[in-house]
Amino acid sequence: MASEVRKLAERSQIASEEITSLSEATMQTATAAGAIIDKIVPDIRKTADLIQEISSASREQSAGADQIGKALSQLDTVIQQNASASEELAGMAEELSGQSEQLSEAIAYFKVDGTVVATVAAVPQGPRPSRAAVKVAHAKAAGNEAAKPLLSPASRKTSIALPGGRSVEAQSDGDFEEF
């Protein structure tokens, strides 16, 4: 039995030496791991800070994208309004151009020098007056004897009736000329 106790004591001593050596190795490994973790922690903090900055920048970009979307929508509305206004202006310009042509046609019947004052009561609509009516008006304005009975003796104004009930009045000194 003593030999068995001795063997058991030897085994216990060997096991205790192994445990001590394993403990020392574990302690060295733990110390190395602690050093590595100490080196990694600042990098982990930097990474966490960068992730927060990226998250904040992403939120700002999302808000900016929403604002850009709203601005583009407003721009589209303004562009549509401008297009509509442009169409209206083009229509008005075309109408004014037509009225201008009619006014030019009405004025083309008369040659006005510095002493003749002519006013157009309204822009004529419809066909132009006949040449005969214009010649009578010219004759009246020139003081032609054949036209004198048609002139009002109290006034030197001549009124030319145009289609549509409109008229052109001119104060005459006899200098009207036909073009």
PDB file of C-alpha atoms in Angstrom:
ATOM      1  CA  MET A   1       0.000   0.000   0.000  1.00  0.00           C
ATOM      2  CA  ALA A   2       2.800   2.325   0.631  1.00  0.00           C
ATOM      3  CA  SER A   3       3.932   1.857  -2.913  1.00  0.00           C
ATOM      4  CA  GLU A   4       0.498   2.788  -4.152  1.00  0.00           C
ATOM      5  CA  VAL A   5       0.459   5.903  -1.983  1.00  0.00           C
ATOM      6  CA  ARG A   6       3.909   6.803  -3.326  1.00  0.00           C
ATOM      7  CA  LYS A   7       2.708   6.338  -6.928  1.00  0.00           C
ATOM      8  CA  LEU A   8      -0.371   8.384  -6.183  1.00  0.00           C
ATOM      9  CA  ALA A   9       1.821  11.114  -4.649  1.00  0.00           C
ATOM     10  CA  GLU A  10       4.086  11.087  -7.716  1.00  0.00           C
ATOM     11  CA  ARG A  11       1.115  11.355 -10.002  1.00  0.00           C
ATOM     12  CA  SER A  12      -0.302  14.183  -7.927  1.00  0.00           C
ATOM     13  CA  GLN A  13       3.028  15.992  -8.096  1.00  0.00           C
ATOM     14  CA  ILE A  14       3.200  15.528 -11.902  1.00  0.00           C
ATOM     15  CA  ALA A  15      -0.404  16.683 -12.256  1.00  0.00           C
ATOM     16  CA  SER A  16       0.267  19.673 -10.053  1.00  0.00           C
ATOM     17  CA  GLU A  17       3.322  20.594 -12.171  1.00  0.00           C
ATOM     18  CA  GLU A  18       1.196  20.273 -15.316  1.00  0.00           C
ATOM     19  CA  ILE A  19      -1.523  22.433 -13.750  1.00  0.00           C
ATOM     20  CA  THR A  20       1.072  25.041 -12.761  1.00  0.00           C
ATOM     21  CA  SER A  21       2.559  25.051 -16.229  1.00  0.00           C
ATOM     22  CA  LEU A  22      -0.925  25.266 -17.815  1.00  0.00           C
ATOM     23  CA  SER A  23      -1.825  28.097 -15.425  1.00  0.00           C
ATOM     24  CA  GLU A  24       1.337  29.981 -16.378  1.00  0.00           C
ATOM     25  CA  ALA A  25       0.624  29.444 -20.099  1.00  0.00           C
ATOM     26  CA  THR A  26      -2.995  30.554 -19.603  1.00  0.00           C
ATOM     27  CA  MET A  27      -1.787  33.591 -17.691  1.00  0.00           C
ATOM     28  CA  GLN A  28       0.624  34.525 -20.515  1.00  0.00           C
ATOM     29  CA  THR A  29      -2.072  33.991 -23.110  1.00  0.00           C
ATOM     30  CA  ALA A  30      -4.527  36.111 -21.092  1.00  0.00           C
ATOM     31  CA  THR A  31      -1.928  38.869 -20.703  1.00  0.00           C
ATOM     32  CA  ALA A  32      -1.224  38.812 -24.461  1.00  0.00           C
ATOM     33  CA  ALA A  33      -4.967  38.875 -25.187  1.00  0.00           C
ATOM     34  CA  GLY A  34      -5.381  41.840 -22.804  1.00  0.00           C
ATOM     35  CA  ALA A  35      -2.593  43.705 -24.616  1.00  0.00           C
ATOM     36  CA  ILE A  36      -4.204  42.977 -27.974  1.00  0.00           C
ATOM     37  CA  ILE A  37      -7.606  44.110 -26.679  1.00  0.00           C
ATOM     38  CA  ASP A  38      -6.013  47.292 -25.283  1.00  0.00           C
ATOM     39  CA  LYS A  39      -4.632  47.979 -28.764  1.00  0.00           C
ATOM     40  CA  ILE A  40      -7.998  47.210 -30.474  1.00  0.00           C
ATOM     41  CA  VAL A  41     -10.239  49.279 -28.153  1.00  0.00           C
ATOM     42  CA  PRO A  42      -9.154  52.702 -29.548  1.00  0.00           C
ATOM     43  CA  ASP A  43      -9.707  51.394 -33.079  1.00  0.00           C
ATOM     44  CA  ILE A  44     -13.157  50.133 -32.050  1.00  0.00           C
ATOM     45  CA  ARG A  45     -13.944  53.587 -30.589  1.00  0.00           C
ATOM     46  CA  LYS A  46     -12.755  55.266 -33.807  1.00  0.00           C
ATOM     47  CA  THR A  47     -14.894  52.877 -35.834  1.00  0.00           C
ATOM     48  CA  ALA A  48     -17.926  53.585 -33.623  1.00  0.00           C
ATOM     49  CA  ASP A  49     -17.354  57.356 -34.029  1.00  0.00           C
ATOM     50  CA  LEU A  50     -17.044  56.960 -37.812  1.00  0.00           C
ATOM     51  CA  ILE A  51     -20.261  54.926 -37.911  1.00  0.00           C
ATOM     52  CA  GLN A  52     -22.051  57.701 -35.976  1.00  0.00           C
ATOM     53  CA  GLU A  53     -20.697  60.325 -38.375  1.00  0.00           C
ATOM     54  CA  ILE A  54     -21.769  58.224 -41.363  1.00  0.00           C
ATOM     55  CA  SER A  55     -25.223  57.813 -39.842  1.00  0.00           C
ATOM     56  CA  SER A  56     -25.505  61.562 -39.229  1.00  0.00           C
ATOM     57  CA  ALA A  57     -24.305  62.343 -42.768  1.00  0.00           C
ATOM     58  CA  SER A  58     -26.810  59.836 -44.174  1.00  0.00           C
ATOM     59  CA  ARG A  59     -29.648  61.547 -42.293  1.00  0.00           C
ATOM     60  CA  GLU A  60     -28.484  64.941 -43.610  1.00  0.00           C
ATOM     61  CA  GLN A  61     -28.275  63.582 -47.159  1.00  0.00           C
ATOM     62  CA  SER A  62     -31.761  62.123 -46.820  1.00  0.00           C
ATOM     63  CA  ALA A  63     -33.106  65.488 -45.622  1.00  0.00           C
ATOM     64  CA  GLY A  64     -31.249  67.220 -48.480  1.00  0.00           C
ATOM     65  CA  ALA A  65     -32.681  64.757 -51.003  1.00  0.00           C
ATOM     66  CA  ASP A  66     -36.185  65.451 -49.654  1.00  0.00           C
ATOM     67  CA  GLN A  67     -35.600  69.200 -50.015  1.00  0.00           C
ATOM     68  CA  ILE A  68     -34.291  68.722 -53.560  1.00  0.00           C
ATOM     69  CA  GLY A  69     -37.366  66.658 -54.402  1.00  0.00           C
ATOM     70  CA  LYS A  70     -39.658  69.383 -53.051  1.00  0.00           C
ATOM     71  CA  ALA A  71     -37.689  72.068 -54.911  1.00  0.00           C
ATOM     72  CA  LEU A  72     -37.915  70.093 -58.169  1.00  0.00           C
ATOM     73  CA  SER A  73     -41.659  69.718 -57.672  1.00  0.00           C
ATOM     74  CA  GLN A  74     -41.996  73.463 -57.114  1.00  0.00           C
ATOM     75  CA  LEU A  75     -39.770  74.115 -60.140  1.00  0.00           C
ATOM     76  CA  ASP A  76     -41.986  71.862 -62.242  1.00  0.00           C
ATOM     77  CA  THR A  77     -45.042  73.818 -61.097  1.00  0.00           C
ATOM     78  CA  VAL A  78     -43.363  77.135 -61.929  1.00  0.00           C
ATOM     79  CA  ILE A  79     -42.256  75.809 -65.342  1.00  0.00           C
ATOM     80  CA  GLN A  80     -45.814  74.711 -66.113  1.00  0.00           C
ATOM     81  CA  GLN A  81     -47.152  78.114 -65.044  1.00  0.00           C
ATOM     82  CA  ASN A  82     -44.523  79.855 -67.188  1.00  0.00           C
ATOM     83  CA  ALA A  83     -45.399  77.655 -70.156  1.00  0.00           C
ATOM     84  CA  SER A  84     -49.069  78.516 -69.718  1.00  0.00           C
ATOM     85  CA  ALA A  85     -48.258  82.219 -69.394  1.00  0.00           C
ATOM     86  CA  SER A  86     -46.039  82.000 -72.493  1.00  0.00           C
ATOM     87  CA  GLU A  87     -48.883  80.454 -74.470  1.00  0.00           C
ATOM     88  CA  GLU A  88     -51.213  83.226 -73.309  1.00  0.00           C
ATOM     89  CA  LEU A  89     -48.632  85.878 -74.216  1.00  0.00           C
ATOM     90  CA  ALA A  90     -48.118  84.289 -77.628  1.00  0.00           C
ATOM     91  CA  GLY A  91     -51.877  84.367 -78.194  1.00  0.00           C
ATOM     92  CA  MET A  92     -52.061  87.990 -77.108  1.00  0.00           C
ATOM     93  CA  ALA A  93     -49.069  88.869 -79.289  1.00  0.00           C
ATOM     94  CA  GLU A  94     -50.724  87.205 -82.263  1.00  0.00           C
ATOM     95  CA  GLU A  95     -53.963  89.071 -81.563  1.00  0.00           C
ATOM     96  CA  LEU A  96     -52.090  92.373 -81.190  1.00  0.00           C
ATOM     97  CA  SER A  97     -50.220  91.660 -84.407  1.00  0.00           C
ATOM     98  CA  GLY A  98     -53.521  91.172 -86.219  1.00  0.00           C
ATOM     99  CA  GLN A  99     -54.931  94.361 -84.725  1.00  0.00           C
ATOM    100  CA  SER A 100     -51.732  96.168 -85.669  1.00  0.00           C
ATOM    101  CA  GLU A 101     -52.094  94.999 -89.260  1.00  0.00           C
ATOM    102  CA  GLN A 102     -55.705  96.215 -89.292  1.00  0.00           C
ATOM    103  CA  LEU A 103     -54.640  99.566 -87.878  1.00  0.00           C
ATOM    104  CA  SER A 104     -51.848  99.834 -90.451  1.00  0.00           C
ATOM    105  CA  GLU A 105     -54.373  99.103 -93.205  1.00  0.00           C
ATOM    106  CA  ALA A 106     -56.704 101.795 -91.883  1.00  0.00           C
ATOM    107  CA  ILE A 107     -53.904 104.351 -91.639  1.00  0.00           C
ATOM    108  CA  ALA A 108     -52.489 103.367 -95.048  1.00  0.00           C
ATOM    109  CA  TYR A 109     -55.360 105.249 -96.681  1.00  0.00           C
ATOM    110  CA  PHE A 110     -53.942 108.558 -95.555  1.00  0.00           C
ATOM    111  CA  LYS A 111     -50.718 110.443 -95.938  1.00  0.00           C
ATOM    112  CA  VAL A 112     -50.197 112.695 -92.970  1.00  0.00           C
ATOM    113  CA  ASP A 113     -47.740 115.594 -93.058  1.00  0.00           C
ATOM    114  CA  GLY A 114     -47.019 118.034 -90.224  1.00  0.00           C
ATOM    115  CA  THR A 115     -50.255 120.044 -90.618  1.00  0.00           C
ATOM    116  CA  VAL A 116     -52.808 117.234 -90.803  1.00  0.00           C
ATOM    117  CA  VAL A 117     -54.010 115.635 -87.593  1.00  0.00           C
ATOM    118  CA  ALA A 118     -55.752 112.263 -87.987  1.00  0.00           C
ATOM    119  CA  THR A 119     -57.254 110.143 -85.235  1.00  0.00           C
ATOM    120  CA  VAL A 120     -58.617 106.657 -85.568  1.00  0.00           C
ATOM    121  CA  ALA A 121     -61.797 106.284 -83.535  1.00  0.00           C
ATOM    122  CA  ALA A 122     -61.421 102.475 -83.441  1.00  0.00           C
ATOM    123  CA  VAL A 123     -59.510  99.794 -85.230  1.00  0.00           C
ATOM    124  CA  PRO A 124     -61.681  98.786 -88.180  1.00  0.00           C
ATOM    125  CA  GLN A 125     -63.015  95.261 -88.274  1.00  0.00           C
ATOM    126  CA  GLY A 126     -63.990  93.562 -91.514  1.00  0.00           C
ATOM    127  CA  PRO A 127     -63.355  94.738 -95.095  1.00  0.00           C
ATOM    128  CA  ARG A 128     -61.687  98.029 -95.937  1.00  0.00           C
ATOM    129  CA  PRO A 129     -63.783 100.952 -97.289  1.00  0.00           C
ATOM    130  CA  SER A 130     -64.091 101.171-101.031  1.00  0.00           C
ATOM    131  CA  ARG A 131     -61.720 103.326-103.068  1.00  0.00           C
ATOM    132  CA  ALA A 132     -64.642 105.477-104.099  1.00  0.00           C
ATOM    133  CA  ALA A 133     -65.452 106.285-100.440  1.00  0.00           C
ATOM    134  CA  VAL A 134     -61.799 107.123 -99.820  1.00  0.00           C
ATOM    135  CA  LYS A 135     -61.657 109.359-102.926  1.00  0.00           C
ATOM    136  CA  VAL A 136     -64.790 111.208-101.808  1.00  0.00           C
ATOM    137  CA  ALA A 137     -63.225 111.715 -98.380  1.00  0.00           C
ATOM    138  CA  HIS A 138     -60.016 112.959-100.017  1.00  0.00           C
ATOM    139  CA  ALA A 139     -61.968 115.284-102.237  1.00  0.00           C
ATOM    140  CA  LYS A 140     -63.841 116.623 -99.245  1.00  0.00           C
ATOM    141  CA  ALA A 141     -60.607 117.131 -97.347  1.00  0.00           C
ATOM    142  CA  ALA A 142     -58.999 118.847-100.375  1.00  0.00           C
ATOM    143  CA  GLY A 143     -61.885 121.273-100.708  1.00  0.00           C
ATOM    144  CA  ASN A 144     -63.024 119.936-104.080  1.00  0.00           C
ATOM    145  CA  GLU A 145     -66.095 121.848-105.318  1.00  0.00           C
ATOM    146  CA  ALA A 146     -67.903 118.654-106.278  1.00  0.00           C
ATOM    147  CA  ALA A 147     -67.586 117.354-102.749  1.00  0.00           C
ATOM    148  CA  LYS A 148     -68.378 120.640-100.955  1.00  0.00           C
ATOM    149  CA  PRO A 149     -72.091 119.950-100.607  1.00  0.00           C
ATOM    150  CA  LEU A 150     -71.101 116.831 -98.611  1.00  0.00           C
ATOM    151  CA  LEU A 151     -68.902 118.842 -96.208  1.00  0.00           C
ATOM    152  CA  SER A 152     -70.358 120.460 -93.139  1.00  0.00           C
ATOM    153  CA  PRO A 153     -70.020 124.236 -93.615  1.00  0.00           C
ATOM    154  CA  ALA A 154     -69.483 124.794 -89.873  1.00  0.00           C
ATOM    155  CA  SER A 155     -66.498 122.474 -89.574  1.00  0.00           C
ATOM    156  CA  ARG A 156     -63.379 121.535 -91.518  1.00  0.00           C
ATOM    157  CA  LYS A 157     -63.409 118.020 -89.976  1.00  0.00           C
ATOM    158  CA  THR A 158     -63.984 115.095 -92.261  1.00  0.00           C
ATOM    159  CA  SER A 159     -65.457 111.830 -91.060  1.00  0.00           C
ATOM    160  CA  ILE A 160     -64.963 108.640 -93.054  1.00  0.00           C
ATOM    161  CA  ALA A 161     -67.325 105.791 -92.309  1.00  0.00           C
ATOM    162  CA  LEU A 162     -65.623 102.427 -92.060  1.00  0.00           C
ATOM    163  CA  PRO A 163     -67.262  99.005 -92.000  1.00  0.00           C
ATOM    164  CA  GLY A 164     -68.581  97.898 -88.639  1.00  0.00           C
ATOM    165  CA  GLY A 165     -69.911 101.339 -87.700  1.00  0.00           C
ATOM    166  CA  ARG A 166     -66.475 102.770 -86.998  1.00  0.00           C
ATOM    167  CA  SER A 167     -65.199 106.024 -88.406  1.00  0.00           C
ATOM    168  CA  VAL A 168     -61.981 107.923 -88.951  1.00  0.00           C
ATOM    169  CA  GLU A 169     -61.977 111.652 -88.315  1.00  0.00           C
ATOM    170  CA  ALA A 170     -59.407 114.039 -89.726  1.00  0.00           C
ATOM    171  CA  GLN A 171     -58.979 117.750 -89.487  1.00  0.00           C
ATOM    172  CA  SER A 172     -58.185 118.765 -93.001  1.00  0.00           C
ATOM    173  CA  ASP A 173     -56.080 121.453 -94.579  1.00  0.00           C
ATOM    174  CA  GLY A 174     -56.430 119.853 -98.010  1.00  0.00           C
ATOM    175  CA  ASP A 175     -53.145 117.882 -97.926  1.00  0.00           C
ATOM    176  CA  PHE A 176     -54.473 114.297 -97.824  1.00  0.00           C
ATOM    177  CA  GLU A 177     -52.871 112.122-100.458  1.00  0.00           C
ATOM    178  CA  GLU A 178     -53.708 108.599-101.505  1.00  0.00           C
ATOM    179  CA  PHE A 179     -50.891 106.054-101.428  1.00  0.00           C
TER     180      PHE A 179
END
